[in-house]
């Protein structure tokens, strides 16, 4: 027994530490909905598994339609019943309108309708989308454009059928949708049904952006580690959005070039004399709108 006395402090101190940590966790959980007991450090991350939606449904059957989960260092509240969802999304929608921004999205969140907080810039971009893109009179005005794109799609498929060539349904559907959006915003097609490389490359780019945005990121669960970008997702997303902006910058430059060539427009072209950073934000505003529709909706 005497031989164990020197080791006793090394046993007591960790036990006391975890005991105090447990008490602190219970204090922090006061006022929160019921939920599974979190483990040290990882919380309830181990309960999500490879199918989080099914895991959350299973946990809701045990802890109720309103439960709290600690995912790493982040405490979340999960709503899984229609009545509770209406309470959050209808009665208190303004309070819960702001969504958590993923670390990988980074600087893009400052100019995207999907990620901006409930603030003046979000309301401004939302107003642009509501009045210039999705208003009933705008949709009615674009009916002829939609019919034209459907005819182009049908003619393209018919031509391939006559030639006995295979039809890449995913690519042609994506190209048609992309051109509908770009014609609405820029009044021009970004690509064409016959341009296999252009539309396919853009489709792959959008798919990569969605893949990175949907990847589990340790920085989201442990914000203290976000500066290190351990998985490199923020750097990868920045490169992807740089490529996306390059595509749309080309369209903006072409439109500005055509406007400058018009008589009397060169000297008074809008945007002249602006600071470079403000000009960049201004020209990326339509990109933010189109990118939000393309990538996040």
Tab-separated table of C-alpha atoms in Angstrom:
chain	number	residue	atom	x	y	z
A	1	UNK	CA	0.000	0.000	0.000
A	2	UNK	CA	2.824	2.366	0.852
A	3	UNK	CA	4.252	1.866	-2.621
A	4	UNK	CA	1.064	3.344	-4.114
A	5	UNK	CA	1.194	6.578	-2.123
A	6	UNK	CA	3.649	8.356	-4.506
A	7	UNK	CA	1.273	7.635	-7.403
A	8	UNK	CA	-1.867	8.749	-5.560
A	9	UNK	CA	-1.668	12.445	-6.630
A	10	UNK	CA	-1.286	11.370	-10.269
A	11	UNK	CA	-4.541	9.424	-9.932
A	12	UNK	CA	-6.509	11.941	-7.893
A	13	UNK	CA	-5.723	15.032	-9.980
A	14	UNK	CA	-7.072	13.633	-13.305
A	15	UNK	CA	-10.157	12.237	-11.555
A	16	UNK	CA	-10.773	15.584	-9.882
A	17	UNK	CA	-10.258	17.378	-13.202
A	18	UNK	CA	-12.839	15.243	-15.015
A	19	UNK	CA	-15.247	15.577	-12.071
A	20	UNK	CA	-15.027	19.378	-12.182
A	21	UNK	CA	-15.332	19.273	-15.972
A	22	UNK	CA	-18.527	17.240	-15.632
A	23	UNK	CA	-19.953	19.729	-13.120
A	24	UNK	CA	-19.087	22.622	-15.442
A	25	UNK	CA	-20.785	20.850	-18.351
A	26	UNK	CA	-23.945	20.349	-16.293
A	27	UNK	CA	-23.974	24.044	-15.364
A	28	UNK	CA	-23.558	25.033	-19.016
A	29	UNK	CA	-26.413	22.730	-20.040
A	30	UNK	CA	-28.904	24.368	-17.687
A	31	UNK	CA	-31.782	25.808	-19.663
A	32	UNK	CA	-31.013	23.659	-22.714
A	33	UNK	CA	-33.399	21.006	-24.064
A	34	UNK	CA	-32.670	17.384	-23.110
A	35	UNK	CA	-30.120	15.456	-25.097
A	36	UNK	CA	-27.520	12.693	-24.956
A	37	UNK	CA	-24.766	13.011	-22.389
A	38	UNK	CA	-21.696	14.365	-24.213
A	39	UNK	CA	-18.265	12.825	-23.977
A	40	UNK	CA	-15.225	14.955	-23.106
A	41	UNK	CA	-13.788	16.889	-26.069
A	42	UNK	CA	-15.821	15.261	-28.860
A	43	UNK	CA	-19.238	15.744	-27.272
A	44	UNK	CA	-21.843	13.757	-29.225
A	45	UNK	CA	-20.010	13.639	-32.556
A	46	UNK	CA	-19.651	9.871	-32.276
A	47	UNK	CA	-23.451	9.498	-32.321
A	48	UNK	CA	-23.910	11.033	-35.788
A	49	UNK	CA	-22.367	8.175	-37.776
A	50	UNK	CA	-22.244	8.116	-41.568
A	51	UNK	CA	-25.990	8.889	-41.891
A	52	UNK	CA	-26.601	11.891	-39.608
A	53	UNK	CA	-30.257	12.337	-40.616
A	54	UNK	CA	-31.132	8.830	-39.457
A	55	UNK	CA	-29.033	9.176	-36.317
A	56	UNK	CA	-30.811	12.424	-35.409
A	57	UNK	CA	-34.218	10.818	-35.999
A	58	UNK	CA	-33.245	7.921	-33.738
A	59	UNK	CA	-32.027	10.301	-31.019
A	60	UNK	CA	-35.244	12.343	-31.303
A	61	UNK	CA	-37.288	9.244	-30.484
A	62	UNK	CA	-35.333	9.015	-27.224
A	63	UNK	CA	-34.907	12.664	-26.223
A	64	UNK	CA	-37.931	14.318	-27.834
A	65	UNK	CA	-38.597	16.636	-30.791
A	66	UNK	CA	-36.449	19.402	-29.268
A	67	UNK	CA	-33.023	18.243	-28.117
A	68	UNK	CA	-29.560	19.664	-27.601
A	69	UNK	CA	-26.335	18.166	-28.909
A	70	UNK	CA	-22.777	19.181	-28.205
A	71	UNK	CA	-20.784	18.618	-31.381
A	72	UNK	CA	-17.167	19.090	-30.418
A	73	UNK	CA	-17.044	22.542	-28.829
A	74	UNK	CA	-20.298	23.728	-30.432
A	75	UNK	CA	-23.688	23.352	-28.760
A	76	UNK	CA	-26.601	22.887	-31.164
A	77	UNK	CA	-30.363	22.514	-30.811
A	78	UNK	CA	-32.121	20.029	-33.106
A	79	UNK	CA	-35.800	20.497	-34.021
A	80	UNK	CA	-37.535	17.439	-35.463
A	81	UNK	CA	-41.306	17.987	-35.234
A	82	UNK	CA	-43.630	20.121	-37.421
A	83	UNK	CA	-45.020	22.070	-34.457
A	84	UNK	CA	-41.580	22.951	-33.103
A	85	UNK	CA	-40.349	23.826	-36.607
A	86	UNK	CA	-43.281	26.223	-37.099
A	87	UNK	CA	-42.437	27.836	-33.769
A	88	UNK	CA	-38.867	28.484	-34.957
A	89	UNK	CA	-39.465	29.284	-38.627
A	90	UNK	CA	-42.742	31.234	-38.472
A	91	UNK	CA	-43.204	32.831	-35.057
A	92	UNK	CA	-39.517	33.540	-34.366
A	93	UNK	CA	-38.152	33.531	-37.916
A	94	UNK	CA	-36.275	36.842	-37.568
A	95	UNK	CA	-34.410	35.614	-34.480
A	96	UNK	CA	-33.273	32.390	-36.161
A	97	UNK	CA	-32.818	33.781	-39.692
A	98	UNK	CA	-29.019	33.882	-39.473
A	99	UNK	CA	-27.336	30.570	-40.214
A	100	UNK	CA	-23.972	29.378	-38.969
A	101	UNK	CA	-21.268	30.053	-41.561
A	102	UNK	CA	-19.044	27.102	-42.368
A	103	UNK	CA	-15.347	27.818	-42.078
A	104	UNK	CA	-14.694	26.490	-45.597
A	105	UNK	CA	-17.015	29.082	-47.138
A	106	UNK	CA	-14.758	31.799	-45.753
A	107	UNK	CA	-14.837	35.222	-47.384
A	108	UNK	CA	-17.501	34.186	-49.908
A	109	UNK	CA	-20.082	34.272	-47.105
A	110	UNK	CA	-19.828	38.076	-47.058
A	111	UNK	CA	-21.371	38.326	-50.533
A	112	UNK	CA	-23.724	35.335	-50.735
A	113	UNK	CA	-27.434	35.427	-49.995
A	114	UNK	CA	-27.209	31.888	-48.675
A	115	UNK	CA	-24.709	32.761	-45.918
A	116	UNK	CA	-25.129	36.452	-45.091
A	117	UNK	CA	-26.618	37.273	-41.679
A	118	UNK	CA	-30.036	38.894	-41.402
A	119	UNK	CA	-28.664	42.375	-42.074
A	120	UNK	CA	-29.008	45.247	-44.608
A	121	UNK	CA	-26.760	43.639	-47.244
A	122	UNK	CA	-28.730	40.378	-47.080
A	123	UNK	CA	-32.001	42.292	-47.445
A	124	UNK	CA	-30.555	44.227	-50.395
A	125	UNK	CA	-29.464	41.093	-52.283
A	126	UNK	CA	-32.712	39.331	-51.414
A	127	UNK	CA	-34.634	42.331	-52.762
A	128	UNK	CA	-32.648	42.151	-56.007
A	129	UNK	CA	-33.485	38.472	-56.403
A	130	UNK	CA	-37.152	39.033	-55.527
A	131	UNK	CA	-37.664	41.989	-57.885
A	132	UNK	CA	-35.253	41.234	-60.746
A	133	UNK	CA	-35.206	37.433	-60.920
A	134	UNK	CA	-38.224	35.814	-59.295
A	135	UNK	CA	-40.959	38.458	-59.364
A	136	UNK	CA	-44.088	37.226	-61.230
A	137	UNK	CA	-43.819	39.891	-63.933
A	138	UNK	CA	-40.137	39.019	-64.496
A	139	UNK	CA	-40.912	35.315	-64.735
A	140	UNK	CA	-43.730	36.056	-67.183
A	141	UNK	CA	-41.382	38.227	-69.253
A	142	UNK	CA	-38.892	35.352	-69.403
A	143	UNK	CA	-41.458	32.828	-70.601
A	144	UNK	CA	-40.308	33.242	-74.209
A	145	UNK	CA	-36.690	32.686	-73.114
A	146	UNK	CA	-37.631	29.478	-71.294
A	147	UNK	CA	-39.520	28.234	-74.331
A	148	UNK	CA	-36.519	29.061	-76.534
A	149	UNK	CA	-34.145	27.110	-74.271
A	150	UNK	CA	-36.488	24.120	-74.189
A	151	UNK	CA	-36.653	24.144	-78.008
A	152	UNK	CA	-32.842	24.289	-78.173
A	153	UNK	CA	-32.619	21.359	-75.771
A	154	UNK	CA	-35.164	19.304	-77.726
A	155	UNK	CA	-33.415	20.071	-81.039
A	156	UNK	CA	-30.030	19.126	-79.562
A	157	UNK	CA	-31.340	15.798	-78.245
A	158	UNK	CA	-33.109	15.074	-81.555
A	159	UNK	CA	-29.906	15.774	-83.516
A	160	UNK	CA	-27.903	13.419	-81.296
A	161	UNK	CA	-30.611	10.772	-81.660
A	162	UNK	CA	-30.430	11.000	-85.459
A	163	UNK	CA	-26.649	10.625	-85.290
A	164	UNK	CA	-26.943	7.665	-82.928
A	165	UNK	CA	-24.878	9.457	-80.260
A	166	UNK	CA	-25.410	9.090	-76.519
A	167	UNK	CA	-27.041	11.965	-74.628
A	168	UNK	CA	-25.452	13.092	-71.378
A	169	UNK	CA	-28.710	14.054	-69.652
A	170	UNK	CA	-26.984	15.575	-66.636
A	171	UNK	CA	-24.756	17.829	-68.755
A	172	UNK	CA	-27.448	19.098	-71.153
A	173	UNK	CA	-29.919	19.730	-68.300
A	174	UNK	CA	-27.243	21.599	-66.340
A	175	UNK	CA	-26.227	23.616	-69.416
A	176	UNK	CA	-29.835	24.612	-70.106
A	177	UNK	CA	-30.408	25.689	-66.489
A	178	UNK	CA	-27.101	27.576	-66.394
A	179	UNK	CA	-27.863	29.460	-69.602
A	180	UNK	CA	-31.329	30.360	-68.320
A	181	UNK	CA	-29.749	31.922	-65.238
A	182	UNK	CA	-26.951	33.659	-67.141
A	183	UNK	CA	-29.379	35.069	-69.718
A	184	UNK	CA	-31.496	36.397	-66.845
A	185	UNK	CA	-28.539	38.086	-65.119
A	186	UNK	CA	-26.109	38.877	-67.986
A	187	UNK	CA	-28.407	38.660	-71.044
A	188	UNK	CA	-26.011	36.163	-72.623
A	189	UNK	CA	-25.266	32.435	-72.587
A	190	UNK	CA	-22.270	31.331	-70.530
A	191	UNK	CA	-21.864	28.178	-72.619
A	192	UNK	CA	-23.691	26.138	-75.259
A	193	UNK	CA	-25.084	22.641	-75.599
A	194	UNK	CA	-22.412	21.816	-78.178
A	195	UNK	CA	-19.583	23.123	-75.978
A	196	UNK	CA	-18.870	19.916	-74.074
A	197	UNK	CA	-15.743	21.260	-72.394
A	198	UNK	CA	-17.155	24.576	-71.171
A	199	UNK	CA	-20.395	23.388	-69.603
A	200	UNK	CA	-18.854	20.175	-68.292
A	201	UNK	CA	-16.024	22.109	-66.675
A	202	UNK	CA	-18.462	24.530	-65.063
A	203	UNK	CA	-20.619	21.648	-63.853
A	204	UNK	CA	-17.572	19.983	-62.294
A	205	UNK	CA	-16.625	23.310	-60.663
A	206	UNK	CA	-20.071	23.723	-59.080
A	207	UNK	CA	-20.039	20.079	-57.960
A	208	UNK	CA	-16.630	20.603	-56.317
A	209	UNK	CA	-17.886	23.694	-54.490
A	210	UNK	CA	-20.894	21.793	-53.153
A	211	UNK	CA	-18.691	18.842	-52.183
A	212	UNK	CA	-16.263	21.021	-50.212
A	213	UNK	CA	-19.107	22.945	-48.554
A	214	UNK	CA	-20.728	19.667	-47.480
A	215	UNK	CA	-17.564	18.005	-46.193
A	216	UNK	CA	-17.232	17.558	-42.406
A	217	UNK	CA	-14.690	20.084	-41.188
A	218	UNK	CA	-12.927	19.937	-37.837
A	219	UNK	CA	-12.820	23.765	-37.849
A	220	UNK	CA	-16.628	23.895	-37.667
A	221	UNK	CA	-16.718	21.728	-34.538
A	222	UNK	CA	-13.645	23.243	-32.872
A	223	UNK	CA	-13.567	26.970	-33.805
A	224	UNK	CA	-10.343	27.461	-31.835
A	225	UNK	CA	-8.567	25.383	-34.508
A	226	UNK	CA	-10.102	27.259	-37.456
A	227	UNK	CA	-7.059	29.475	-38.035
A	228	UNK	CA	-4.941	26.393	-38.783
A	229	UNK	CA	-7.339	25.125	-41.506
A	230	UNK	CA	-6.160	21.596	-40.718
A	231	UNK	CA	-8.009	19.939	-43.622
A	232	UNK	CA	-7.222	22.696	-46.121
A	233	UNK	CA	-10.892	23.078	-47.065
A	234	UNK	CA	-10.881	26.875	-46.759
A	235	UNK	CA	-7.885	27.176	-49.100
A	236	UNK	CA	-9.453	24.748	-51.567
A	237	UNK	CA	-12.761	26.649	-51.520
A	238	UNK	CA	-10.950	29.957	-52.110
A	239	UNK	CA	-9.317	28.499	-55.236
A	240	UNK	CA	-12.675	27.193	-56.493
A	241	UNK	CA	-14.403	30.542	-56.040
A	242	UNK	CA	-11.499	32.297	-57.738
A	243	UNK	CA	-12.189	30.099	-60.790
A	244	UNK	CA	-15.928	30.813	-60.518
A	245	UNK	CA	-15.352	34.569	-60.360
A	246	UNK	CA	-12.995	34.331	-63.338
A	247	UNK	CA	-15.827	32.940	-65.477
A	248	UNK	CA	-18.248	35.695	-64.501
A	249	UNK	CA	-15.606	38.442	-64.550
A	250	UNK	CA	-15.109	37.627	-68.209
A	251	UNK	CA	-18.814	38.235	-68.862
A	252	UNK	CA	-18.801	41.484	-66.854
A	253	UNK	CA	-15.717	42.740	-68.743
A	254	UNK	CA	-17.363	41.993	-72.085
A	255	UNK	CA	-20.503	43.883	-71.084
A	256	UNK	CA	-18.480	46.862	-69.827
A	257	UNK	CA	-16.417	46.837	-73.023
A	258	UNK	CA	-19.552	46.985	-75.169
A	259	UNK	CA	-20.939	49.842	-73.074
A	260	UNK	CA	-17.710	51.847	-73.336
A	261	UNK	CA	-17.814	51.546	-77.131
A	262	UNK	CA	-21.240	53.181	-77.225
A	263	UNK	CA	-21.182	56.920	-78.144
A	264	UNK	CA	-21.072	59.178	-75.106
A	265	UNK	CA	-20.654	56.342	-72.598
A	266	UNK	CA	-16.861	56.149	-72.277
A	267	UNK	CA	-16.438	59.193	-70.056
A	268	UNK	CA	-19.423	58.561	-67.831
A	269	UNK	CA	-19.255	54.813	-67.461
A	270	UNK	CA	-20.607	53.744	-64.093
A	271	UNK	CA	-17.947	52.520	-61.724
A	272	UNK	CA	-15.231	54.855	-63.041
A	273	UNK	CA	-13.186	56.401	-60.266
A	274	UNK	CA	-14.203	53.874	-57.649
A	275	UNK	CA	-11.713	52.410	-55.282
A	276	UNK	CA	-10.503	48.999	-56.573
A	277	UNK	CA	-11.897	47.063	-53.610
A	278	UNK	CA	-15.310	48.726	-53.904
A	279	UNK	CA	-15.326	48.153	-57.660
A	280	UNK	CA	-14.537	44.473	-57.122
A	281	UNK	CA	-17.379	44.114	-54.632
A	282	UNK	CA	-19.735	45.932	-57.006
A	283	UNK	CA	-18.915	43.725	-59.973
A	284	UNK	CA	-19.195	40.588	-57.847
A	285	UNK	CA	-22.698	41.501	-56.652
A	286	UNK	CA	-24.430	39.815	-59.632
A	287	UNK	CA	-21.955	36.959	-59.287
A	288	UNK	CA	-23.069	36.567	-55.673
A	289	UNK	CA	-26.700	36.447	-56.751
A	290	UNK	CA	-26.085	33.965	-59.565
A	291	UNK	CA	-23.668	31.921	-57.463
A	292	UNK	CA	-26.218	31.716	-54.667
A	293	UNK	CA	-28.859	30.382	-57.026
A	294	UNK	CA	-26.411	28.045	-58.767
A	295	UNK	CA	-24.567	26.584	-55.812
A	296	UNK	CA	-26.683	26.861	-52.704
A	297	UNK	CA	-30.346	26.778	-53.616
